[in-house]
Short mmCIF file of C-alpha atoms in Angstrom, two decimals:
data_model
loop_
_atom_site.label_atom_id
_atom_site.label_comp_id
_atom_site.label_asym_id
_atom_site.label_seq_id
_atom_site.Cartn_x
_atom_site.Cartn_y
_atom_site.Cartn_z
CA UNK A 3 0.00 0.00 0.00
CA UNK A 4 1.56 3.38 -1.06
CA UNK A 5 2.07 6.00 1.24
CA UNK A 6 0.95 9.44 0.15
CA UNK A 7 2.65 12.26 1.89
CA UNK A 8 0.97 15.53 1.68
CA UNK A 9 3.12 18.72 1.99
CA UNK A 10 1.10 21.49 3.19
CA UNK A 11 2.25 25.18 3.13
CA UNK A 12 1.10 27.98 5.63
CA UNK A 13 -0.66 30.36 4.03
CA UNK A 14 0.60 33.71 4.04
CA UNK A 15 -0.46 35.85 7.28
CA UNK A 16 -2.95 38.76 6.40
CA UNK A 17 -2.58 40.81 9.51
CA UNK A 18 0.22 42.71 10.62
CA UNK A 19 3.65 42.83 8.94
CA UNK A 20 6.91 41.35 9.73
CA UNK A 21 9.36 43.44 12.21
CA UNK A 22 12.05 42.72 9.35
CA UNK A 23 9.82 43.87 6.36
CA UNK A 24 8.66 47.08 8.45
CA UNK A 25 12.63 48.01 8.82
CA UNK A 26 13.61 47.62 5.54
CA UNK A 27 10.20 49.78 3.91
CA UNK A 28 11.41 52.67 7.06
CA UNK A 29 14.88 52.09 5.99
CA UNK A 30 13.68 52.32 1.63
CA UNK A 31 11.79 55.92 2.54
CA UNK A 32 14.33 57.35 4.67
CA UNK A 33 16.67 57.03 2.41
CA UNK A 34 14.36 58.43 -0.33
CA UNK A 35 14.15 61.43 2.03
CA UNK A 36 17.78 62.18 2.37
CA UNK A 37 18.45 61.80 -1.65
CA UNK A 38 18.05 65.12 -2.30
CA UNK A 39 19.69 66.67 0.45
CA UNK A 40 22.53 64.14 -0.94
CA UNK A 41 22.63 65.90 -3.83
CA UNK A 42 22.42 69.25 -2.28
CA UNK A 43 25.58 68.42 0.35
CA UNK A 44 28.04 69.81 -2.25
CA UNK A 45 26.52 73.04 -2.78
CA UNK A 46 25.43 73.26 1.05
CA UNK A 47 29.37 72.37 2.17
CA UNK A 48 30.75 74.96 0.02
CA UNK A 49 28.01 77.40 1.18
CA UNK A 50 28.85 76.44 5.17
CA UNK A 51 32.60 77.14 4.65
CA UNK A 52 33.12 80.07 1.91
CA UNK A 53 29.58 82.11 2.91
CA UNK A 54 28.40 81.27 6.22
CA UNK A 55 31.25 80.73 8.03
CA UNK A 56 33.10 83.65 7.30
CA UNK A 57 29.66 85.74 8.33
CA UNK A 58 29.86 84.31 11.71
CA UNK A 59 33.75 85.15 11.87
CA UNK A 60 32.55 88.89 11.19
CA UNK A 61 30.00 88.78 13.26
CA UNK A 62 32.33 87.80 15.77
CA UNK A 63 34.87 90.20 15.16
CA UNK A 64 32.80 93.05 14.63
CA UNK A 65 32.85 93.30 18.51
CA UNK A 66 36.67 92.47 19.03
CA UNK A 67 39.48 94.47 18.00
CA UNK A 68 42.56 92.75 16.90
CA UNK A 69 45.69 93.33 13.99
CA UNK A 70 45.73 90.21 12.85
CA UNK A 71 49.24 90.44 13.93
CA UNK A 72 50.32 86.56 14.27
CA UNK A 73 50.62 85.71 18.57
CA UNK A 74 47.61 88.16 19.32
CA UNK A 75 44.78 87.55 20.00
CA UNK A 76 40.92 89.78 19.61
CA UNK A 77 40.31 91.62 22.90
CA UNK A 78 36.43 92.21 23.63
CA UNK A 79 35.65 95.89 22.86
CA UNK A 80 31.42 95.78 22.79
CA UNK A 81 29.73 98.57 20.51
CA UNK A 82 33.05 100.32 20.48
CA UNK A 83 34.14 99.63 16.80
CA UNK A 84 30.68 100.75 15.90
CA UNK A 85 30.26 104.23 17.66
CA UNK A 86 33.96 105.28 16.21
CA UNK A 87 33.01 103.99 12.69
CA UNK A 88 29.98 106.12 12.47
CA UNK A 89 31.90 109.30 13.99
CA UNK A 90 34.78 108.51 11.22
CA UNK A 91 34.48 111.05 8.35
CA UNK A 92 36.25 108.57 5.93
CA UNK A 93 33.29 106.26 6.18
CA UNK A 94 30.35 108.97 6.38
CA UNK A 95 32.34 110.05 2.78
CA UNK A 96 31.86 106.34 1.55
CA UNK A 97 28.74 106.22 2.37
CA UNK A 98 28.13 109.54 -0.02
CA UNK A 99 29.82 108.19 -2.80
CA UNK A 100 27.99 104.27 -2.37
CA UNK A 101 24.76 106.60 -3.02
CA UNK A 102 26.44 108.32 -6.01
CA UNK A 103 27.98 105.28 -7.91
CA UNK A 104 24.46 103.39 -7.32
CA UNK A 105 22.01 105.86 -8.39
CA UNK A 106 24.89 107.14 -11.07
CA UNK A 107 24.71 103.27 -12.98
CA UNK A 108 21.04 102.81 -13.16
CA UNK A 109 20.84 104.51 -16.34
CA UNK A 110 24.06 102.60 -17.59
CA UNK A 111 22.18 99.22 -16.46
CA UNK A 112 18.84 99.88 -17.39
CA UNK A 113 17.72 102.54 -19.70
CA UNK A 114 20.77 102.57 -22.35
CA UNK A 115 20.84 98.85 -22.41
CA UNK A 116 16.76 98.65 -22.72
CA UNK A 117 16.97 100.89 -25.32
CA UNK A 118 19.92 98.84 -26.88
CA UNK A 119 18.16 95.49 -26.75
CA UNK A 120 14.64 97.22 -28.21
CA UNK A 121 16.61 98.52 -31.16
CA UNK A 122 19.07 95.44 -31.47
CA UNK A 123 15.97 92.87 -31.06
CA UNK A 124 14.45 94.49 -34.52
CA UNK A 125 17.27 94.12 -36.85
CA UNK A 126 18.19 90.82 -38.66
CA UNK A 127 20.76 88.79 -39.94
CA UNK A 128 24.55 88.70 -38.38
CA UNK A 129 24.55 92.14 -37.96
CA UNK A 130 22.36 91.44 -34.66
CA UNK A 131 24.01 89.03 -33.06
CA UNK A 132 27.63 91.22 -34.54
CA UNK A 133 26.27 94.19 -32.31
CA UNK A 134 25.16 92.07 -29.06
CA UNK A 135 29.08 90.97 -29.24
CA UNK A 136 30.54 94.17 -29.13
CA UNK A 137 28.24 95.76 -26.72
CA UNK A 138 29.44 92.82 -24.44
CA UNK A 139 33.20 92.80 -25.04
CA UNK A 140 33.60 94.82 -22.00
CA UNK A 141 32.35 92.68 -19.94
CA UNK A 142 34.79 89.98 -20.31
CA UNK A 143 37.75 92.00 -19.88
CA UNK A 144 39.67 92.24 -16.47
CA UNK A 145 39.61 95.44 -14.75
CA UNK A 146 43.24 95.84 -14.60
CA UNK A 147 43.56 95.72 -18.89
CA UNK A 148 40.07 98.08 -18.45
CA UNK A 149 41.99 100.45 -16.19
CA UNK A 150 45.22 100.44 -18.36
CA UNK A 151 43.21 101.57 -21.31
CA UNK A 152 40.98 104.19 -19.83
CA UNK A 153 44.38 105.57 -17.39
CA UNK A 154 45.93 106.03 -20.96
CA UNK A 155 42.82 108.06 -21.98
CA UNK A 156 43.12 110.57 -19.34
CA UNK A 157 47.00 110.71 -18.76
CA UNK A 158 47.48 114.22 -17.75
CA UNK A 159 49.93 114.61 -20.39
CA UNK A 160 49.40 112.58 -23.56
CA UNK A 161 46.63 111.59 -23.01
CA UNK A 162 43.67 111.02 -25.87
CA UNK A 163 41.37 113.02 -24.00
CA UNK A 164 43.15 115.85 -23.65
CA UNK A 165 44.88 116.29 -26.41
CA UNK A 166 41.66 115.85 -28.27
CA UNK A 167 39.88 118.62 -26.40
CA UNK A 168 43.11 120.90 -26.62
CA UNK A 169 43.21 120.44 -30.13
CA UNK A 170 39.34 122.25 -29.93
CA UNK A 171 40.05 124.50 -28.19
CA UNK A 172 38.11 123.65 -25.20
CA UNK A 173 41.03 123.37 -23.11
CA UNK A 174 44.00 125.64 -22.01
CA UNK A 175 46.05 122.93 -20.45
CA UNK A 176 45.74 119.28 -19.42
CA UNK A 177 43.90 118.18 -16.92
CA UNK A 178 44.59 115.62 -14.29
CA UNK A 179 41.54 113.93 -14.14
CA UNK A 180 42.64 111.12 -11.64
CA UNK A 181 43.93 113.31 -9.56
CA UNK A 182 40.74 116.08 -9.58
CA UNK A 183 38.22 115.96 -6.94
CA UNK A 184 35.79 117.27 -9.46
CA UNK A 185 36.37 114.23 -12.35
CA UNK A 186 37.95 111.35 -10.14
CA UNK A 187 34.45 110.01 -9.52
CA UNK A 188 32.70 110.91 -12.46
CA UNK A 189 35.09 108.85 -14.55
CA UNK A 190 35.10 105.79 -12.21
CA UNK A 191 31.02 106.18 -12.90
CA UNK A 192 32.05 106.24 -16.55
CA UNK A 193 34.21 103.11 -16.59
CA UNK A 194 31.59 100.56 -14.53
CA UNK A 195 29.01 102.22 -16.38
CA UNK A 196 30.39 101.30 -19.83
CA UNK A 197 31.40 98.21 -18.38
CA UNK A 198 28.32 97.00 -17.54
CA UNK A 199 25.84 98.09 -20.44
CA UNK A 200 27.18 94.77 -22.34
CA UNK A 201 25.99 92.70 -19.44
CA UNK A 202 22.57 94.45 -19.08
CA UNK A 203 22.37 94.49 -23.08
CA UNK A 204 22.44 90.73 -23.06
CA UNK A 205 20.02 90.21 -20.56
CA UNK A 206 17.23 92.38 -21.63
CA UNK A 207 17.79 90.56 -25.13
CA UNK A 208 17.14 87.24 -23.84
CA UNK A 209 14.03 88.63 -22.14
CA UNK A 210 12.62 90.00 -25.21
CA UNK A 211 13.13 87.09 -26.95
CA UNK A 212 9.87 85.81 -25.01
CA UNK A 213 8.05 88.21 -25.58
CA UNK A 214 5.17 86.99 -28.18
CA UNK A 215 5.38 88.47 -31.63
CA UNK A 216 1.63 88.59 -31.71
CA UNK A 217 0.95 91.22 -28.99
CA UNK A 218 3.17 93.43 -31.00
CA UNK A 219 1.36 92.44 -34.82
CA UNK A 220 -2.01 92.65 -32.98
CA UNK A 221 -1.13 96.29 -31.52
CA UNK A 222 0.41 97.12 -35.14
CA UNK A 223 -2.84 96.43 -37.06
CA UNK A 224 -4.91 98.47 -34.49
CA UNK A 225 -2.74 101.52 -35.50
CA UNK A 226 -0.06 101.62 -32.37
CA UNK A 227 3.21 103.33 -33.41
CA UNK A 228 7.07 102.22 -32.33
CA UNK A 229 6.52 104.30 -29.26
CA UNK A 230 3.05 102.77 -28.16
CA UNK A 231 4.24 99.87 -28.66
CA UNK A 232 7.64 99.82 -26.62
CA UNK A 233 5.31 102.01 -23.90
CA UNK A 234 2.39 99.68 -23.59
CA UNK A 235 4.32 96.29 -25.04
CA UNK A 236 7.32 95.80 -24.35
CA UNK A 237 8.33 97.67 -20.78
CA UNK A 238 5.26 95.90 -19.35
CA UNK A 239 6.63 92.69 -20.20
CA UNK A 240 10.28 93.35 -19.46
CA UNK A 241 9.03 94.27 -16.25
CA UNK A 242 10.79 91.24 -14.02
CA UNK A 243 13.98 91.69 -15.67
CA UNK A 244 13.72 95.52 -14.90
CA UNK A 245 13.38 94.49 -11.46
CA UNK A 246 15.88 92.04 -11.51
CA UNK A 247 18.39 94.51 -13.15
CA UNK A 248 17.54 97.01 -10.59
CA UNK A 249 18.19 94.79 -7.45
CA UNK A 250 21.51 93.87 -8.87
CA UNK A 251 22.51 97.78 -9.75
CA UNK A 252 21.60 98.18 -6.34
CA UNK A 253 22.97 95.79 -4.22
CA UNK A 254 26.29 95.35 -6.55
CA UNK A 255 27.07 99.05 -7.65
CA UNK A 256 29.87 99.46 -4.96
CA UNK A 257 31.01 95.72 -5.91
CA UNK A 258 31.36 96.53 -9.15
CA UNK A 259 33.48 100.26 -8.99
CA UNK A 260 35.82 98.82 -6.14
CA UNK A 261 38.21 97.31 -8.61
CA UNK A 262 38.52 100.97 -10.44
CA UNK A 263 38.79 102.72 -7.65
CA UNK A 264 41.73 100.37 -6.02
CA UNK A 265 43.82 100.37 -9.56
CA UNK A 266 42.59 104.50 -10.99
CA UNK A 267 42.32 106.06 -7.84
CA UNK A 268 43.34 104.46 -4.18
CA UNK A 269 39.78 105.89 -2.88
CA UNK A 270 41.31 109.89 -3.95
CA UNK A 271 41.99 112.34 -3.47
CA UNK A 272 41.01 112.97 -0.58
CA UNK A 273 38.55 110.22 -0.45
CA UNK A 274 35.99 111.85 -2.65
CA UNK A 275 35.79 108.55 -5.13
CA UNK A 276 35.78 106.11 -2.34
CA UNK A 277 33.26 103.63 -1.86
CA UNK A 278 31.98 101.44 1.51
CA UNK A 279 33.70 98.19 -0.13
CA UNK A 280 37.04 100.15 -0.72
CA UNK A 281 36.69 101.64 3.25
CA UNK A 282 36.14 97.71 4.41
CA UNK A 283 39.55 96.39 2.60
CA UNK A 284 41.35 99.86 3.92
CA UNK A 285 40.16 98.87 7.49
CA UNK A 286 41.35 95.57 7.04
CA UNK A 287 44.65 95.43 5.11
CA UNK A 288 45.90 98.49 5.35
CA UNK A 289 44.91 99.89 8.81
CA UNK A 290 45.29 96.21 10.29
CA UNK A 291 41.93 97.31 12.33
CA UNK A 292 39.99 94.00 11.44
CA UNK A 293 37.22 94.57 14.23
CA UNK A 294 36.33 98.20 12.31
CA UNK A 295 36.46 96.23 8.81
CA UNK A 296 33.74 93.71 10.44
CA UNK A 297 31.97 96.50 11.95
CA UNK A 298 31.70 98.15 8.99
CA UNK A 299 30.47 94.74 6.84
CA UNK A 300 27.80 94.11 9.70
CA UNK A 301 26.05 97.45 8.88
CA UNK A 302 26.95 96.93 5.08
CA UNK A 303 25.27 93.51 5.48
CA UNK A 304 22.14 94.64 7.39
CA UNK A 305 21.41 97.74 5.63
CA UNK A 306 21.44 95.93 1.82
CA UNK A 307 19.66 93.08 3.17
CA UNK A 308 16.69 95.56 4.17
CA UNK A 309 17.08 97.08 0.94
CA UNK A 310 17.21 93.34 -0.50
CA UNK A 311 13.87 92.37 1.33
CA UNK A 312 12.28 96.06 0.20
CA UNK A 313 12.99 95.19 -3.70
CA UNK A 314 11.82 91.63 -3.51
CA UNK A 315 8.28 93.05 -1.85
CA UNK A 316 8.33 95.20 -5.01
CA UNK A 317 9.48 92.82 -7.91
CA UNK A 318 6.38 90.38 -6.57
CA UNK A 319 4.18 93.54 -6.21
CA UNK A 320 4.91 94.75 -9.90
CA UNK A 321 5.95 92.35 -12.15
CA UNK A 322 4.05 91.22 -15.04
CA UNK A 323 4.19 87.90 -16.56
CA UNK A 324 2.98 86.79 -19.73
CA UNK A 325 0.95 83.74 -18.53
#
């Protein structure tokens, strides 16, 4: 008589999960969670030790004072560096001047490029794209070959400038321009300025470029002229990059002129083309006063990051978007 053996299998349990299945689905979406910020820790390392870790170093110094003489070390000082900074005439000057150079390059960052890209945007062919390049050649040269060029310009003796307007009769004799209170600024001004119209150039051109042809042939065939149209068009819907280019004039202007003034000028004479940047790195590396330098970058830092806050209220608040 055979024997039939049966094998018989549990079936599978229908209530709660295994303790070793629960782990590994916890262990599956944590590590979902963290992917991102995996990606991220690059960026966010680099951030921690180039950005926010030298803050917190002038934060810390800003109350200290110290020479960065090597064996000493920052002695406590409170709201000291602060109170001298704001009774120091060299900074109350800066602080002049940061006003000047940033309300001096809004029309070199906005309107002249604006009107650049408008006029550039119409035209066709290579000639466009020839005109975009030279408008932006500034840009990409250092400040140092800038500076050579435009000290050459100006040289109180054979100079280009001067012996141009000589040779008009506009002038008697040359004219030190560096080294005049009443042009040293002006042409610092002059240099970001042209500088920085290539830049701007560029960026309202890649705005317009989104801008739908149709608005502008629907407009044309109701009778709008060039000026209606750029008025009611094309300002309207180069409004965020307006914006944008405004919060950058603003919060970069005395980033940009601190290279001319170090090379052209040294902050002179008599401190009337200085800027706040130029004041911080005199502070620091020349006076060997690094708790003034930080005092100075704390109320740099908190004063531009109202002004930050105050243009990002207002981009939200008035830009338009073609959606």
């Amino acid at each position: 008589m055979s024997q039939v053996i049966e094998n018989s299998y549990a079936p599978p349990l229908t209530g709660r999960p295994s303790l070793t299945g629960k782990r590994k689905g916890n262990r599956i979406k944590m590590l979902r969670r963290l992917k991102p910020y995996l990606y991220l820790s690059p960026a966010l390392l680099l951030l921690a030790v180039w950005m926010y870790k030298p803050l917190l170093s002038t934060f810390y110094l800003a109350f200290h004072k110290w020479s960065m003489v090597p064996g000493t070390e920052p002695a406590f000082v409170g709201l000291d560096n602060f109170t001298r900074l704001l009774a120091n005439k060299s900074f109350a000057d800066s602080i002049g001047n940061t006003v000047f150079y940033t309300i001096g390059l809004l029309p070199f960052s906005i309107v002249i490029p604006v009107l650049l890209a408008t006029v550039t945007h119409q035209m066709t062919g290579t000639m466009k794209n020839v005109y975009r390049a030279l408008f932006f050649i500034p840009m990409i040269l250092a400040p140092v070959s800038i500076s050579a060029i435009w000290r050459w310009l100006f040289h109180p003796s054979n100079g280009l400038v001067n012996q141009a307007l000589i040779q008009l009769g506009l002038l008697q004799e040359p004219i030190a321009y560096f080294s005049n209170p009443d042009f040293a600024k002006w042409i610092i001004l002059l240099i970001t300025g042209w500088k920085m119209i290539g830049f701007s150039t560029l960026m309202f051109s890649a705005a317009l470029t989104s801008i739908n042809r149709e608005y502008y042939e629907a407009a044309s065939q109701d009778g709008a002229g060039r000026l209606a149209l750029f008025r009611h068009i094309t300002v309207p819907l180069l409004s965020p990059m307006i914006l944008f280019m405004l919060t950058m004039s603003i919060l970069f202007s005395s980033q940009w002129t601190f290279a001319y003034i170090d090379i052209l000028t040294g902050g002179g004479p008599y401190g009337t083309s200085t800027n706040i940047y130029y004041e911080m790195y005199k502070f620091g590396f020349s006076n060997l006063n690094v708790g003034f330098s930080s005092a100075a970058s704390m109320m740099f830092f908190f004063v531009f990051g109202l002004i930050a806050l105050a243009l990002t209220g207002l981009t939200r608040k008035y830009s338009f978007y073609d959606n």
